[in-house]
Short mmCIF file of C-alpha atoms and ligand atoms in Angstrom, two decimals:
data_model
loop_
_atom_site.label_atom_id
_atom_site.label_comp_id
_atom_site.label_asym_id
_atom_site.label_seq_id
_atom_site.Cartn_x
_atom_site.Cartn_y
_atom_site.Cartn_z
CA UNK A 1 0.00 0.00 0.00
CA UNK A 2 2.42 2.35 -0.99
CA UNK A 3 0.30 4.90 -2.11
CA UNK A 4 -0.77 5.51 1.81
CA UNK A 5 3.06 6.40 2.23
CA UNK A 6 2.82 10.25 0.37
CA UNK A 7 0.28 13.03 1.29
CA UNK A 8 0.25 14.71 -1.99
CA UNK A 9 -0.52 18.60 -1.53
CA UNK A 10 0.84 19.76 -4.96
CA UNK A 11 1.50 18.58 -8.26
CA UNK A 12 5.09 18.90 -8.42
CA UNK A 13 5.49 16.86 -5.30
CA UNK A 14 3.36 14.07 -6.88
CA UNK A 15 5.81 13.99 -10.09
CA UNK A 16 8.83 13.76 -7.79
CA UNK A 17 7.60 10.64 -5.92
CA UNK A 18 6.38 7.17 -7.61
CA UNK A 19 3.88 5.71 -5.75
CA UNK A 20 4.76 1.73 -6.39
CA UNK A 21 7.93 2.78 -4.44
CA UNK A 22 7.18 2.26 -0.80
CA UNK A 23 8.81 3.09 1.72
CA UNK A 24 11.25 0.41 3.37
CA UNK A 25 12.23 -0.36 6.98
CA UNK A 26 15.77 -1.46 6.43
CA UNK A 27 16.95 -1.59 9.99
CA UNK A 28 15.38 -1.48 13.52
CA UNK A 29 16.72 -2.04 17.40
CA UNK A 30 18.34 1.68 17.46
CA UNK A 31 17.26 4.27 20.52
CA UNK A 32 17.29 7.70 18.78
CA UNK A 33 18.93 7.37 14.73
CA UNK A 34 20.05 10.18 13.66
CA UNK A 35 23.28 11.44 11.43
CA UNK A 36 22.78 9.76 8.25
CA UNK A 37 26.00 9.91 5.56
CA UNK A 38 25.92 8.20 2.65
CA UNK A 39 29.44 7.38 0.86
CA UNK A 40 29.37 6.62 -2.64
CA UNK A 41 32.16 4.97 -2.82
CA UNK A 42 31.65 2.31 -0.63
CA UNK A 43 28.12 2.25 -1.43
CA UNK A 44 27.74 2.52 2.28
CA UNK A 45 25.76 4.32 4.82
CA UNK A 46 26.97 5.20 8.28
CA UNK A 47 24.77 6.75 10.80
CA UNK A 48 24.43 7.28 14.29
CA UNK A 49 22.79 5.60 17.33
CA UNK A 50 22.89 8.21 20.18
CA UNK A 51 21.93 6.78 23.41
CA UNK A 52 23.32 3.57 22.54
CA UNK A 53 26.97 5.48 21.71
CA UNK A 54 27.57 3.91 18.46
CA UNK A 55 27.33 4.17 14.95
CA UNK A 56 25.78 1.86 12.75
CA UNK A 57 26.92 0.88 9.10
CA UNK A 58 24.01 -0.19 6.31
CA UNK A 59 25.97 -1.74 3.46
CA UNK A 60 23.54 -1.27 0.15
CA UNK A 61 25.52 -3.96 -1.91
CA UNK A 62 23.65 -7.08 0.58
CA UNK A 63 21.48 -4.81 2.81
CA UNK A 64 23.84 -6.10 6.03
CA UNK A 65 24.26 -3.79 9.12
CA UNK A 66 26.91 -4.13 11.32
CA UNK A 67 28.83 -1.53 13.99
CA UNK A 68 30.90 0.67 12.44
CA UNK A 69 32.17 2.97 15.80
CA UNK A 70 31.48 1.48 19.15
CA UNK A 71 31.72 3.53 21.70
CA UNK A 72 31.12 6.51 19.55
CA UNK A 73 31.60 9.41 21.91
CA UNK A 74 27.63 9.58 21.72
CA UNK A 75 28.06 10.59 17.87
CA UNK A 76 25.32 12.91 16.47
CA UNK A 77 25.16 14.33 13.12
CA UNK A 78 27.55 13.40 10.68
CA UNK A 79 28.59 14.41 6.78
CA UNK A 80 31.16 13.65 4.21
CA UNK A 81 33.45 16.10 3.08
CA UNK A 82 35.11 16.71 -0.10
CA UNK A 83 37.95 14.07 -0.03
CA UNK A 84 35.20 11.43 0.69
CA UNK A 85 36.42 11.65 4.67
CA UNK A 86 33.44 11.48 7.28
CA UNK A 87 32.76 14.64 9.69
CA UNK A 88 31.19 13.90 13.20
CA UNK A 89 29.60 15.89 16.12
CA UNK A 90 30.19 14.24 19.23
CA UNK A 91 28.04 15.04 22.00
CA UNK A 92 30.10 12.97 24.30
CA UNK A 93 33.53 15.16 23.94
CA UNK A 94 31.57 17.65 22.54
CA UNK A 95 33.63 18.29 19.49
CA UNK A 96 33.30 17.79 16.05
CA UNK A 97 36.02 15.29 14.94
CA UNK A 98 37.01 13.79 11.14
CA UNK A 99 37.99 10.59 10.61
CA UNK A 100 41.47 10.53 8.02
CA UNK A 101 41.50 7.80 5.28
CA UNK A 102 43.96 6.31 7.43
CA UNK A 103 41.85 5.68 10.29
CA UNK A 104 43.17 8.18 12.35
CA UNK A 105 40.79 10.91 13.93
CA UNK A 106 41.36 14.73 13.99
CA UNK A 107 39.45 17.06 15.90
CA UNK A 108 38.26 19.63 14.07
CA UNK A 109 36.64 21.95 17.03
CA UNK A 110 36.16 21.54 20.46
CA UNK A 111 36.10 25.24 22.22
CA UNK A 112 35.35 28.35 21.12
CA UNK A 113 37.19 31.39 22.88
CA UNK A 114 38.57 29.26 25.58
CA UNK A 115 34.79 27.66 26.08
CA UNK A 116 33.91 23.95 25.65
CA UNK A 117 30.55 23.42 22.84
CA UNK A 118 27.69 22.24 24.44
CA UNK A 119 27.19 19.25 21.89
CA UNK A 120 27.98 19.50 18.34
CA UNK A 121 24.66 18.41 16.85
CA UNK A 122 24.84 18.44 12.78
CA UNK A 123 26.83 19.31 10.37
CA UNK A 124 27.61 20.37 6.70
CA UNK A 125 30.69 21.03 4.71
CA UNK A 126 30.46 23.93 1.64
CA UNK A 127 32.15 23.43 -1.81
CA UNK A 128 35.04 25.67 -0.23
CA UNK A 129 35.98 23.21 2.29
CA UNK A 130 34.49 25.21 5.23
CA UNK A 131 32.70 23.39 7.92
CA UNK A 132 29.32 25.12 9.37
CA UNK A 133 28.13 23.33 12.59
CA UNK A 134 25.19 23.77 15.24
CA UNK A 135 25.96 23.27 19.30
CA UNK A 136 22.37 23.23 21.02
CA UNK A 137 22.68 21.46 24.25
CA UNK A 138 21.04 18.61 23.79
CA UNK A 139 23.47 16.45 24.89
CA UNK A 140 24.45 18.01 28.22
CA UNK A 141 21.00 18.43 29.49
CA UNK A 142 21.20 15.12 30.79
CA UNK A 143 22.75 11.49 30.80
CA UNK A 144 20.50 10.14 27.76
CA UNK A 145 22.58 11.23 24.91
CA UNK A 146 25.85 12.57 26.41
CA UNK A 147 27.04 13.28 29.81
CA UNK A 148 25.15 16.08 32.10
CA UNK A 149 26.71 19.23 32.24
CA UNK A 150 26.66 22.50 33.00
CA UNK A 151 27.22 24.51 29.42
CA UNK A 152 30.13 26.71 29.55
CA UNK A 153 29.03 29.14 26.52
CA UNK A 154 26.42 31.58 26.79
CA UNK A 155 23.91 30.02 24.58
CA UNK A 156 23.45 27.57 21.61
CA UNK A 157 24.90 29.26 18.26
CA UNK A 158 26.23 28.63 14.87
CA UNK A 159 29.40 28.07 13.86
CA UNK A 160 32.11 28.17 10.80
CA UNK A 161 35.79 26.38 10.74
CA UNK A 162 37.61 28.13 8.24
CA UNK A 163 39.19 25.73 5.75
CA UNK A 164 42.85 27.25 4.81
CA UNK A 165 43.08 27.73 8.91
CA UNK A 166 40.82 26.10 10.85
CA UNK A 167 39.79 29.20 12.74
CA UNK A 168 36.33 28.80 14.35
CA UNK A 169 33.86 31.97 13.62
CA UNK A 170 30.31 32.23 15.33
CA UNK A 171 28.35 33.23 12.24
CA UNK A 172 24.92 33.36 14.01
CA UNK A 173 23.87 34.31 17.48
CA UNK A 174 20.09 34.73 17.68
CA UNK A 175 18.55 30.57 17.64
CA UNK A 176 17.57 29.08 20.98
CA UNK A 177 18.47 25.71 19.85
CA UNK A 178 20.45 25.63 16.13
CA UNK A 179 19.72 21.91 14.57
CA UNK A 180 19.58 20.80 11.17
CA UNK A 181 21.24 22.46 8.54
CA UNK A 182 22.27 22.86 4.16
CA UNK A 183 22.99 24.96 1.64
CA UNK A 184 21.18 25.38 -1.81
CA UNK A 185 22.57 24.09 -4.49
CA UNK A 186 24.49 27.04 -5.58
CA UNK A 187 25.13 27.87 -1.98
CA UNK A 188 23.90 30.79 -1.38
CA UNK A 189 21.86 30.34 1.01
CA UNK A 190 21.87 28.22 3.93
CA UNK A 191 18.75 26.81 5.75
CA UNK A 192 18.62 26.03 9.51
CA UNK A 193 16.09 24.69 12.06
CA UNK A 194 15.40 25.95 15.13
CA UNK A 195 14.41 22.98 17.68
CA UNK A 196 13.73 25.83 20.60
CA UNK A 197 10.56 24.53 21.18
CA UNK A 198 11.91 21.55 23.04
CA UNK A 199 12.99 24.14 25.91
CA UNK A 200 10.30 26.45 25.99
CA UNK A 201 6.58 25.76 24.45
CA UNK A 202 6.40 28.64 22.65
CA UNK A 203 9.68 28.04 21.42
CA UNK A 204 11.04 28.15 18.00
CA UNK A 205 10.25 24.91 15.62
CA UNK A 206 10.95 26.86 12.47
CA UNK A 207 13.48 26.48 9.89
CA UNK A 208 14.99 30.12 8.91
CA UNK A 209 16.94 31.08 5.26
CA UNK A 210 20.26 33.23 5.62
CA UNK A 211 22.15 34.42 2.28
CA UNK A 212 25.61 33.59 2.62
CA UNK A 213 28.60 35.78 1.06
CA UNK A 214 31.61 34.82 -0.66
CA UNK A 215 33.65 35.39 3.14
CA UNK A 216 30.59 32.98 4.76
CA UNK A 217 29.06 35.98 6.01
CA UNK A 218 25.31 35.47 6.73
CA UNK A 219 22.64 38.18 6.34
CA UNK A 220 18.81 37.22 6.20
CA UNK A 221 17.64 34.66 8.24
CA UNK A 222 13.57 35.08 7.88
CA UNK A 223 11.32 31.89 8.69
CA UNK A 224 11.14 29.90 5.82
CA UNK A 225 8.92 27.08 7.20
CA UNK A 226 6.83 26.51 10.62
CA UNK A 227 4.85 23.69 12.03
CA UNK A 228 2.72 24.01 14.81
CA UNK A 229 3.78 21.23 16.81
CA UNK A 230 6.22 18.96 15.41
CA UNK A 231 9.60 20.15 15.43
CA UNK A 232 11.95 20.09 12.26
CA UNK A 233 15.52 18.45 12.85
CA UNK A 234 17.74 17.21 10.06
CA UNK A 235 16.93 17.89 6.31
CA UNK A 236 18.94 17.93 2.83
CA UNK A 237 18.20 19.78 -0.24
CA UNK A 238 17.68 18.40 -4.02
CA UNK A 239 19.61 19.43 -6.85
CA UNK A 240 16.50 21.68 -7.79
CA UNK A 241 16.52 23.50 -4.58
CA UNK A 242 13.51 21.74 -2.62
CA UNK A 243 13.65 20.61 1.35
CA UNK A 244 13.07 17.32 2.43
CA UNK A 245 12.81 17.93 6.09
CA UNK A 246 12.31 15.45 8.91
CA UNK A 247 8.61 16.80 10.45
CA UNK A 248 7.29 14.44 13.04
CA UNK A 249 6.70 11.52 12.27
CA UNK A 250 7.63 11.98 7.93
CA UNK A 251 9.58 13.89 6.18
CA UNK A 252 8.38 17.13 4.59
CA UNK A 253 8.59 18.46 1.34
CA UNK A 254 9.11 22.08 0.75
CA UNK A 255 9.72 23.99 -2.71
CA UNK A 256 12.25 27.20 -2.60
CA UNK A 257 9.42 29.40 -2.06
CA UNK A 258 8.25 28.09 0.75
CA UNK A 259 5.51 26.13 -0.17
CA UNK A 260 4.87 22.95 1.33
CA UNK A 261 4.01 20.09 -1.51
CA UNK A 262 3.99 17.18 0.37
CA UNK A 263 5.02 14.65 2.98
CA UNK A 264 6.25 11.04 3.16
CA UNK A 265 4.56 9.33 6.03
CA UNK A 266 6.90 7.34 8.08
CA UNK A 267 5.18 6.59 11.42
CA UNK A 268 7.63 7.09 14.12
CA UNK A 269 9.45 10.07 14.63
CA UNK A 270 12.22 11.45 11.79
CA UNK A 271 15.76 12.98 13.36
CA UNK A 272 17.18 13.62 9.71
CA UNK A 273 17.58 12.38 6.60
CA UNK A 274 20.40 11.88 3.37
CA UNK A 275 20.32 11.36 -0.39
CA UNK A 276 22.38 8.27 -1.10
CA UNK A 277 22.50 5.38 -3.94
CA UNK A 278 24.73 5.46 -6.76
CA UNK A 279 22.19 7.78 -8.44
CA UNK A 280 21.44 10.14 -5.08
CA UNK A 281 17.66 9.37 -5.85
CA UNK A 282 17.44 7.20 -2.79
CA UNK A 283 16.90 8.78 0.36
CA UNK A 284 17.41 7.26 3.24
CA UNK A 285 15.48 8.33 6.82
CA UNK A 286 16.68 7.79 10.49
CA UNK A 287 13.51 7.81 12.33
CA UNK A 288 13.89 7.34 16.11
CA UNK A 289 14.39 3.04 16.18
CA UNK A 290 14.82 2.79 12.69
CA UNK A 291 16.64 3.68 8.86
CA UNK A 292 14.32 3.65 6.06
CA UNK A 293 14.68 4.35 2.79
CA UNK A 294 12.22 5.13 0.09
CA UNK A 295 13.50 5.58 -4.26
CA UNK A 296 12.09 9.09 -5.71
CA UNK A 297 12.59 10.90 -8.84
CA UNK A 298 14.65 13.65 -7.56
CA UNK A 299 18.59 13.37 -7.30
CA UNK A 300 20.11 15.06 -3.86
CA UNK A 301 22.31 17.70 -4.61
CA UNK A 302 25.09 16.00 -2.85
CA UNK A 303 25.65 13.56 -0.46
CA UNK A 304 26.70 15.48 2.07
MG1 LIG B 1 19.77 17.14 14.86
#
């Protein structure tokens, strides 16, 4: 029953789905999935298990899963950067770490102005090689997903690591609680949620649009979406601009203007999402104890 798996609220959402492709469960047994990263050339996808400290491995050749990081300093989000090397936040050592071709990890960022993060919590890297990450707190409000702690910054902000020097630059300042976030395909703009709402009820659970410079300068950053109670975590961007954004319990669909056109149901909550296959037309969901994945006819922009 496929068709029961898309809400269809606009035409051009119905020509980017197919509705004999359901939706498939290809894993379950995790607490809280989250950080999906697909890797083309290993036809792999490695995503996190938060309050089970480990990352999980789907292998797309013979649908096997196995444990890929275990412990995983409570890994959150994660990406791929340009050299095909995988970026992690790590809400354990609050840092955000990459791991070398060799094996070998380097950490990236781990204080700010003398001041621990809170918890790294997603992350993207831009054509340029720069590194953009969010540090809500979710994983030193308490012992589920982290260790408990006392944050040492004075709030939850945004944050850039310059790629010729690895110099850390707070490039936003006004979220209560930064989450997902992506660029358009041309990158010029970058999207991020605002989970706030899971602090304070009339919190944010919004995803705002900045316009980023040629220096990674933001400007902007009006509301582009809003839900009324879900919250929007992770979400990646097509190579024609749309957002497919975790909502609740599916994932959203949202053209450039704004517009909501429709929504994949997937039942239990959605932490994030990635394009992946060897065609990027496969996306594939973390949704609280489980990955799906579900074919459409839209290619991601990029896999990470
Ligand atoms: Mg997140």
């Amino acid at each position: 029953m496929s068709a029961d798996d898309y809400e269809v609220l606009h035409e051009d959402f119905r020509r980017k789905i197919r509705f004999s492709a359901a939706v498939e469960r290809l894993f379950t047994g995790c607490r809280w999935a989250e950080g999906p990263a697909y890797f083309p050339a290993h036809r792999a996808l490695i995503w996190s298990d938060v309050p089970n400290d480990r990352m999980l491995r789907f292998d797309e050749t013979d649908g096997s899963v196995s444990v890929f990081r275990g412990p995983s300093n409570y890994s959150n989000g994660n990406t791929v950067d340009r050299q095909g090397r995988l970026v992690t936040c790590e809400h354990g050592t609050r840092r955000v770490t990459r791991t070398e071709h060799d094996g070998s990890i380097t950490v990236l960022a781990d204080r700010f102005e003398g001041r621990r993060f809170n918890s790294p919590n997603d992350v993207v890297v831009r054509r340029d090689g720069s590194i953009w990450f969010t540090d809500p707190t979710y994983g030193i409000d308490c012992d589920y997903e982290g260790y408990r702690a006392d944050p040492e910054m004075d709030g939850s902000h945004v944050y850039r690591i310059d790629p010729a020097d690895g110099k850390i630059t707070r490039v936003a300042d006004d979220f209560e609680k930064p989450n997902g976030l992506a660029f358009s395909p041309d990158e010029r703009l970058l999207y991020v949620a605002d989970t706030g709402a899971t602090h304070r009820p009339d919190g944010p659970r919004h995803i705002r649009r900045f316009a980023v410079d040629e220096r990674g300068k933001l400007s902007g950053g009006e509301i582009f979406a809003s839900l009324s109670d879900a919250m929007f975590d992770g979400f990646r961007i097509d190579s024609d601009g749309r957002i497919w954004t975790s909502a609740g319990e599916g994932v959203n669909c949202y053209a450039p203007d704004g517009r909501l056109t429709g929504r994949i149901r997937i039942g239990e909550t959605v932490a994030n999402l990635v394009f992946g296959g060897p065609k990027r037309n496969r996306l594939f969901i973390c949704a609280t104890t489980s990955l799906y994945s579900v074919l459409i006819a839209v290619n991601g922009d990029k896999t990470f």
